[in-house]
Structure formats: structure tokens, C-alpha cells
Coordinates of C-alpha atoms in Angstrom, one line a residue:
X1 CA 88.3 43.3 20.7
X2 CA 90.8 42.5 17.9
X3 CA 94.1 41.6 20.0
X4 CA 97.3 42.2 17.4
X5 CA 99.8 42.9 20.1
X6 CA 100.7 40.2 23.0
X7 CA 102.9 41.3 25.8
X8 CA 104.5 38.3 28.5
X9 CA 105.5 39.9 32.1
X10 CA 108.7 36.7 32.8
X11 CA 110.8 35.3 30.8
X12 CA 110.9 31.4 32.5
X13 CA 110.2 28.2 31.8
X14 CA 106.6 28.8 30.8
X15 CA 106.8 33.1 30.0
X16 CA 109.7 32.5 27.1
X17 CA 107.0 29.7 25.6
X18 CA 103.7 31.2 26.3
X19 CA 105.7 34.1 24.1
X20 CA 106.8 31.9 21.3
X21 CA 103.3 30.2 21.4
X22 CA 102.0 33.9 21.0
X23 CA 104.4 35.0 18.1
X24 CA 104.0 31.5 16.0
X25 CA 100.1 32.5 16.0
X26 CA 101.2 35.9 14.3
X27 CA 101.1 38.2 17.3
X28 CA 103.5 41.0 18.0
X29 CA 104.4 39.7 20.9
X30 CA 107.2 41.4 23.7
X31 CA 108.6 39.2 26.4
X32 CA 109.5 41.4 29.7
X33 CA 112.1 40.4 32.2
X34 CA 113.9 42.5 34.6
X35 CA 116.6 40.2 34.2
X36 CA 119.2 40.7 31.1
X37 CA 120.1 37.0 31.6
X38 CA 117.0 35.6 31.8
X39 CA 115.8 37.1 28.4
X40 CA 119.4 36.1 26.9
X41 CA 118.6 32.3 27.8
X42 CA 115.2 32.5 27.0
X43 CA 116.3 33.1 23.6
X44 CA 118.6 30.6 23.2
X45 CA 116.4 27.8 24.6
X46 CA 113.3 29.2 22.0
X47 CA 116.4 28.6 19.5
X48 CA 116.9 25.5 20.4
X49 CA 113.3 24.3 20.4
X50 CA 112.6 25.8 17.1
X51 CA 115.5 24.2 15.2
X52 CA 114.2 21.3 17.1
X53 CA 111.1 21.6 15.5
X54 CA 112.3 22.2 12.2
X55 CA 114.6 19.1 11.9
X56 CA 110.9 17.1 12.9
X57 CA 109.4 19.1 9.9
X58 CA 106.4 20.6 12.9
X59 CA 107.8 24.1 10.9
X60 CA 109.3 25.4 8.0
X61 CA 112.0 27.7 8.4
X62 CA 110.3 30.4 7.0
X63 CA 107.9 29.9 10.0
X64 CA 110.6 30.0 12.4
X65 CA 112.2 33.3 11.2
X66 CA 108.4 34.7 11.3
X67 CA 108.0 33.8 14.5
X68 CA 111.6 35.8 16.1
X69 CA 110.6 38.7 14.2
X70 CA 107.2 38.6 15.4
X71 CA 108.9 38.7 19.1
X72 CA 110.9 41.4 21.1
X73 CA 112.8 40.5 24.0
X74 CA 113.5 43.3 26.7
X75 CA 114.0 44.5 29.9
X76 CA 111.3 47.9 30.0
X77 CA 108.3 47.3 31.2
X78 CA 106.7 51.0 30.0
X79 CA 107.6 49.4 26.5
X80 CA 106.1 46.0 26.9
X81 CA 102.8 47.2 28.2
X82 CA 102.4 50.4 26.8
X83 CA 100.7 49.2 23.4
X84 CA 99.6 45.6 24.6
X85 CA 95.9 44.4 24.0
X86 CA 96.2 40.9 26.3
X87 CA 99.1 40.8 29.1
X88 CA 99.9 37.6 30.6
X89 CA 101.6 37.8 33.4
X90 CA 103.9 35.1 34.4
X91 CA 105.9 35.3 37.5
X92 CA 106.7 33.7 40.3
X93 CA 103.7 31.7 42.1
X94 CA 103.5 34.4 45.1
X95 CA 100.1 36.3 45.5
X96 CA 102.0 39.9 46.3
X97 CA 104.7 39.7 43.1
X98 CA 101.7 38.8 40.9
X99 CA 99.5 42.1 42.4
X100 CA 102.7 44.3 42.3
X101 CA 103.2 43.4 38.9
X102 CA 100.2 43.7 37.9
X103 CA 99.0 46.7 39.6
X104 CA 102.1 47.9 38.0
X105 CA 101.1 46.8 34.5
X106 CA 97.7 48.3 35.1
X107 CA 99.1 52.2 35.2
X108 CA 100.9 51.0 32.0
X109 CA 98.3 49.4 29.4
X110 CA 96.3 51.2 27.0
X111 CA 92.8 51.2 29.0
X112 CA 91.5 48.9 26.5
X113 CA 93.9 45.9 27.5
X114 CA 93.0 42.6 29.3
X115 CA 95.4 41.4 32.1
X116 CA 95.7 37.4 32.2
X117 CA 98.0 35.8 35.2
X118 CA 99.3 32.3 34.2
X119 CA 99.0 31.2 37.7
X120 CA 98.3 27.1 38.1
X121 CA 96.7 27.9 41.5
X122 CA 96.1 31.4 42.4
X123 CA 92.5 32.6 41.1
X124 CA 91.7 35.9 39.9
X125 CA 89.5 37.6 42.2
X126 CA 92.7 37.5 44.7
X127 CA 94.6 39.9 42.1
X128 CA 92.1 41.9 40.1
X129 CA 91.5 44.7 42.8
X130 CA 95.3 45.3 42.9
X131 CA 94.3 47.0 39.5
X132 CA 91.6 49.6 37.8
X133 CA 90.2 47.5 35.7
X134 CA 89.3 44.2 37.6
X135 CA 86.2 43.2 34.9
X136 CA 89.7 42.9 31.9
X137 CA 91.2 40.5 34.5
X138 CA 90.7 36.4 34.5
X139 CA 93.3 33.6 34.8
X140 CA 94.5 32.3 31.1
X141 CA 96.3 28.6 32.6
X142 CA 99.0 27.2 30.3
X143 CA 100.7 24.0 31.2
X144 CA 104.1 23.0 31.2
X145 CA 105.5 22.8 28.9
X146 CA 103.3 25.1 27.2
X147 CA 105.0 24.3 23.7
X148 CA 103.9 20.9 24.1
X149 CA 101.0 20.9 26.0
X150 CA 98.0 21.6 24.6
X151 CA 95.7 22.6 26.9
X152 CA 94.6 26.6 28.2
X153 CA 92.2 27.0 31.5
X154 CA 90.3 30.4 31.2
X155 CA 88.9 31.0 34.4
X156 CA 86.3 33.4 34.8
X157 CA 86.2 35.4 38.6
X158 CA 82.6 37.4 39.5
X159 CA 84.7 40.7 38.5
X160 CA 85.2 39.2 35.0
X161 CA 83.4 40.2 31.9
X162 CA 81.9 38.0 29.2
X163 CA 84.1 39.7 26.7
X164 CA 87.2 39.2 28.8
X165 CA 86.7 35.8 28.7
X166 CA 85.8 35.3 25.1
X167 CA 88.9 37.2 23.8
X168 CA 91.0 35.1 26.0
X169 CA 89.3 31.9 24.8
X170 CA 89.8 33.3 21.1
X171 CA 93.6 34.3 21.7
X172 CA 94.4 30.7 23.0
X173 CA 92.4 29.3 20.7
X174 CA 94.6 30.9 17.8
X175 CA 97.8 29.8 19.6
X176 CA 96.8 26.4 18.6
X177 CA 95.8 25.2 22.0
X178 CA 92.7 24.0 23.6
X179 CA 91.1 26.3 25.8
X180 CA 88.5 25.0 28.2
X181 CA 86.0 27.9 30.1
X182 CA 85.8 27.8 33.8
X183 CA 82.5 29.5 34.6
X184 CA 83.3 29.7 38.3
X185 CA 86.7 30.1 40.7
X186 CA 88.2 27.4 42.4
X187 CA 91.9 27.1 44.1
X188 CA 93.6 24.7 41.4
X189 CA 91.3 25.0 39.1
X190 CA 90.4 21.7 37.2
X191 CA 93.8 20.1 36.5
X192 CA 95.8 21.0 39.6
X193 CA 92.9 20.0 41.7
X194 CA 93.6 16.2 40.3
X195 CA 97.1 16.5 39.8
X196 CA 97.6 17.9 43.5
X197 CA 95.3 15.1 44.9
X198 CA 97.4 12.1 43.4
X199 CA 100.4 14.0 44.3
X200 CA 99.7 14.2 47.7
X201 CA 99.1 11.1 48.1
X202 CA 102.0 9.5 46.5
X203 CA 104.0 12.0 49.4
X204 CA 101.9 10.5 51.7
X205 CA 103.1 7.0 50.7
X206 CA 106.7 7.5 50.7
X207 CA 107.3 9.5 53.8
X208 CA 104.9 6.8 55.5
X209 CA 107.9 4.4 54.1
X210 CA 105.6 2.5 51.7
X211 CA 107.2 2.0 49.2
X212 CA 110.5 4.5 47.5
X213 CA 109.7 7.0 45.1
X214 CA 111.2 5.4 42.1
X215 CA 108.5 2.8 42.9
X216 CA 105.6 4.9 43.4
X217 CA 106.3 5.8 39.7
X218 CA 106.8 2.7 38.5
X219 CA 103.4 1.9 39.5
X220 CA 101.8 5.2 38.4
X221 CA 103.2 4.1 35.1
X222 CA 103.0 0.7 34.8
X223 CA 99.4 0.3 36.5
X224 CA 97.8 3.4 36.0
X225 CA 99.2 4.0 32.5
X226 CA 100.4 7.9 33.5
X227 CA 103.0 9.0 31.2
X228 CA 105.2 9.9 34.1
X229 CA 105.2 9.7 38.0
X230 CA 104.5 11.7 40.4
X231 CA 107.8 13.1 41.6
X232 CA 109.3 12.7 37.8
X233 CA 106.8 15.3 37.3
X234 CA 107.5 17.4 40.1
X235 CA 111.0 17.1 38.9
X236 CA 110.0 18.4 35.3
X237 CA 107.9 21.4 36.9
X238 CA 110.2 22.3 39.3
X239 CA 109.8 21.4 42.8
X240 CA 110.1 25.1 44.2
X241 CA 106.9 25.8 41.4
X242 CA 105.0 23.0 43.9
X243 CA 105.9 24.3 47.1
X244 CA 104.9 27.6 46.2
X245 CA 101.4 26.9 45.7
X246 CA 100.8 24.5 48.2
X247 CA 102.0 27.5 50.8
X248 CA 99.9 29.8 48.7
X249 CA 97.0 27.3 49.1
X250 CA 97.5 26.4 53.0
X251 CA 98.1 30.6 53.3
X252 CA 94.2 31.0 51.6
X253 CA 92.8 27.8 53.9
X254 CA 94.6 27.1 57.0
X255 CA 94.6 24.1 56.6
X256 CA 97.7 21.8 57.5
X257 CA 96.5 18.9 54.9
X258 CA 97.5 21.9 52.4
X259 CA 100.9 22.8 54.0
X260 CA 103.9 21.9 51.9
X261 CA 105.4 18.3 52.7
X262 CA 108.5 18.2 55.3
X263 CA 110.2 16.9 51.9
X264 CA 109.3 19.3 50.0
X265 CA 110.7 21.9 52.4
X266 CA 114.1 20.4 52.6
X267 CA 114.2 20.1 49.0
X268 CA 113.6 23.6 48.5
X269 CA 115.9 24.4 51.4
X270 CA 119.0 22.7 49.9
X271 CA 118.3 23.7 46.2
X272 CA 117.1 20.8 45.0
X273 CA 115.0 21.7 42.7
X274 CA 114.3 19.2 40.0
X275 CA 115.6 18.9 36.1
X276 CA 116.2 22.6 36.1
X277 CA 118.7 22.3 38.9
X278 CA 120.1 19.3 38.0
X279 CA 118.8 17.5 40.8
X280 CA 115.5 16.8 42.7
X281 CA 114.2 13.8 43.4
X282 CA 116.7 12.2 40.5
X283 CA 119.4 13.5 39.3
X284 CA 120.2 14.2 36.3
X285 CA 123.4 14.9 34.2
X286 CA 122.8 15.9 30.4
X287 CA 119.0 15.4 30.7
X288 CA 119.9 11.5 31.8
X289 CA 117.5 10.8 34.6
X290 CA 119.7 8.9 37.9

């Protein structure tokens, strides 16, 4: 299938750049959000990132100025979908939104269309009956922040074609990013599987009163070499984003080693959210981590 038109379902921290990704690779590419003011600052941080870019000569200005008119920005779902070849969905990591949304995407797509959820956690197979065309479906896994990051999970459910897969593979492949095949579902998938395992564990040491998180960090920087800790990146991803999918994971398994930490809850519970919020497990003022 020859994909030309892209459509995003969320216009957050990874929809808006899964979108920019989409239109710098020469898609026509539509960003949905039923929120006004989430599509407003989802153009003004793309803005911001591509000026960005062009004062570190990654693009020309030319390129940038491509890329917005390569991508619409609105609010009507009928329009997004209605001539799409690949939707990705991207909302919020909750097994119902995503098989709403996508079972409402589903009436609106040209028959021909595949239907990718972004989810970091959440395979397939859960979603694709929620629609009428469950072999089009598979999960197409960006990272955040998937400007940067340059890496794409395709997973491949039972109810997933060959094709499916391959176009997927293809379309991430002309985004610029690597795209890895998953011939078989699994909770996590390869990345989140790890990541979730070290984080874990560093939870595990500092509500066991170990050693402080600033700490734990230090030595996942120092000794292990990681680029950042574990709870500096659970600030960066947003620690509502975690909790999410370890209640979506204890929800599929039952089991309490998968139940969000008592941290985690409060966290959530009093906002604390991370960078995005302005506080987590730092704080931060003006992107300075405290």
C-alpha cells in the first residue's frame, strides 16, 4: 500500500511529534485533538523545536516551512480519518479510551487504512476487535521524545497481517527512525520490559530507605553509565504516563508485583507529575532541575 496521508488521534507530548516526524518525511499528515488548546500548544512547542533545529543547522528553513504545510492541526475527527492511509492513535494509556477511539476511527477510515496505537504497554490484540478490521491493526511504539529518539517497535498481534506490518515498518522507516519487528506480543514489549524492571527496582530501593532518589541516579549514572536515572526519567515521561501502565499491566495480570508503587500513587494524587508539571520527583523552574 502506498501510504501519502498520515492522520495522529492526540495532540501530547508524543501525538504533536509523532505528527511532525510524519510531515518532515513528506506526509500529509492531520493531528486530531478534541481539545482547541491542546492543538494551539502543540503548535507552538513544534515551533519552537523546529527553530531549534534550524539554529543547529539539523534543517533548512525551507524544510521547516515544508514540513507546517505538510500538517493540519484540528479538532474533527470525520476530517482526520476520513482520507487517512496509517492512523496512529495516541491517547491516553487506558485500554477503553484507546478501543473507543479507535472503534470510532474504524467507522471513519477509508477501508483500506491501517490503525497503529502508540501504546508503550498495551498490545494489540487487546484493541483490534473494538474494530472491523482487526488484521490492519498492530502497535507502531515511538519513544519519548519521539523527535529525538530514534527508535519504532512494530509489533505484530495473531490478528495482524504481513502487509500491515511491512507498511508500518516502511512508514517508520521513512520518518527517519529505526523500526525493529516484534514477531510475537508481549506486555511491554522489548524496551519497557527492561526499562520497567530497573525501574522497579530502583522504587524498591528507596521506599525500602536505601539509599534517596537523587542517589539511586547518581549511581545509575555514574556506575552504570545510563544517560539519566531512573526517576529523572520518570520525571521526563511523566509520572501519571508510568502509573498508567503499571495499573494497566496489574489490571491484565493480577499481580501485586505489577501494581503501581504507594509513591507513585501519591504522586499522581497530588499532581505531581514530573517536568510537565513542574514538579515530580525534582522540581524544576525554567527547565532547571532542583
Amino acid at each position: 500500500m502506498n501510504v501519502q496521508n498520515v492522520t495522529v488521534i492526540g495532540a501530547g507530548a508524543m501525538g504533536h511529534q509523532i505528527a511532525m516526524l510524519s510531515a518532515l518525511a513528506g506526509y500529509k499528515t492531520s493531528i486530531q485533538d478534541v481539545k482547541d488548546e491542546s492543538l494551539r500548544q502543540a503548535r507552538l512547542k513544534l515551533t519552537e523545536i523546529m527553530d531549534q533545529w534550524i539554529g543547529k543547522d539539523k534543517i533548512t528553513i525551507e524544510e521547516r516551512d515544508q514540513a507546517f504545510e505538510n500538517l493540519y492541526f484540528t479538532n474533527d475527527l470525520r476530517e482526520a480519518a476520513g482520507d487517512a492511509d496509517l492512523i496512529i492513535e495516541a491517547v491516553v494509556e487506558k485500554l477503553d479510551i484507546k478501543r473507543k477511539v479507535l472503534a470510532e476511527v474504524d467507522k471513519l477510515a477509508p477501508k483500506h487504512a491501517v490503525l497503529a496505537t502508540n501504546s508503550s504497554t498495551i498490545v494489540s490484540s487487546l484493541i483490534a476487535d473494538a474494530t472491523s478490521r482487526p488484521e490492519k491493526v498492530c502497535n507502531m511504539h515511538f519513544f519519548f521524545p519521539p523527535l529525538v529518539m530514534d527508535c519504532v517497535e512494530v509489533v505484530k498481534g495473531e490478528h495482524t497481517s504481513d502487509e500491515t506490518a511491512q507498511v508500518v515498518m516502511e512508514v517508520s522507516k521513512r520518518m527517519n527512525r529505526t523500526a525493529v519487528l516484534l514477531q510475537k506480543e508481549i506486555s511491554g514489549f522489548v524496551a519497557n520490559r527492561i526499562l520497567f524492571a530497573i525501574q522497579k527496582e530502583a522504587m524498591a530501593l528507596y521506599e525500602g530507605g536505601y539509599a534517596d532518589f537523587e542517589d539511586i541516579d547518581k549511581i545509575a549514572r555514574k556506575a552504570l553509565r545510563h544517560p539519566i536515572g531512573p526517576f529523572e526519567l520518570m520525571d521526563l515521561s511523566g509520572i501519571d504516563v508510568g502509573y498508567y501502565v503499571m495499573q494497566q499491566q496489574f489490571n491484565e495480570t493480577g499481580d501485586p508485583k505489577d501494581k503501581p508503587s504507594q509513591t507513585l500513587v501519591d504522586k499522581v494524587e497530588a499532581g505531581e507529575l514530573g517536568r510537565k508539571t513542574g514538579k515530580g520527583f525534582y522540581t524544576y523552574q525554567s527547565n532547571v532541575k532542583k
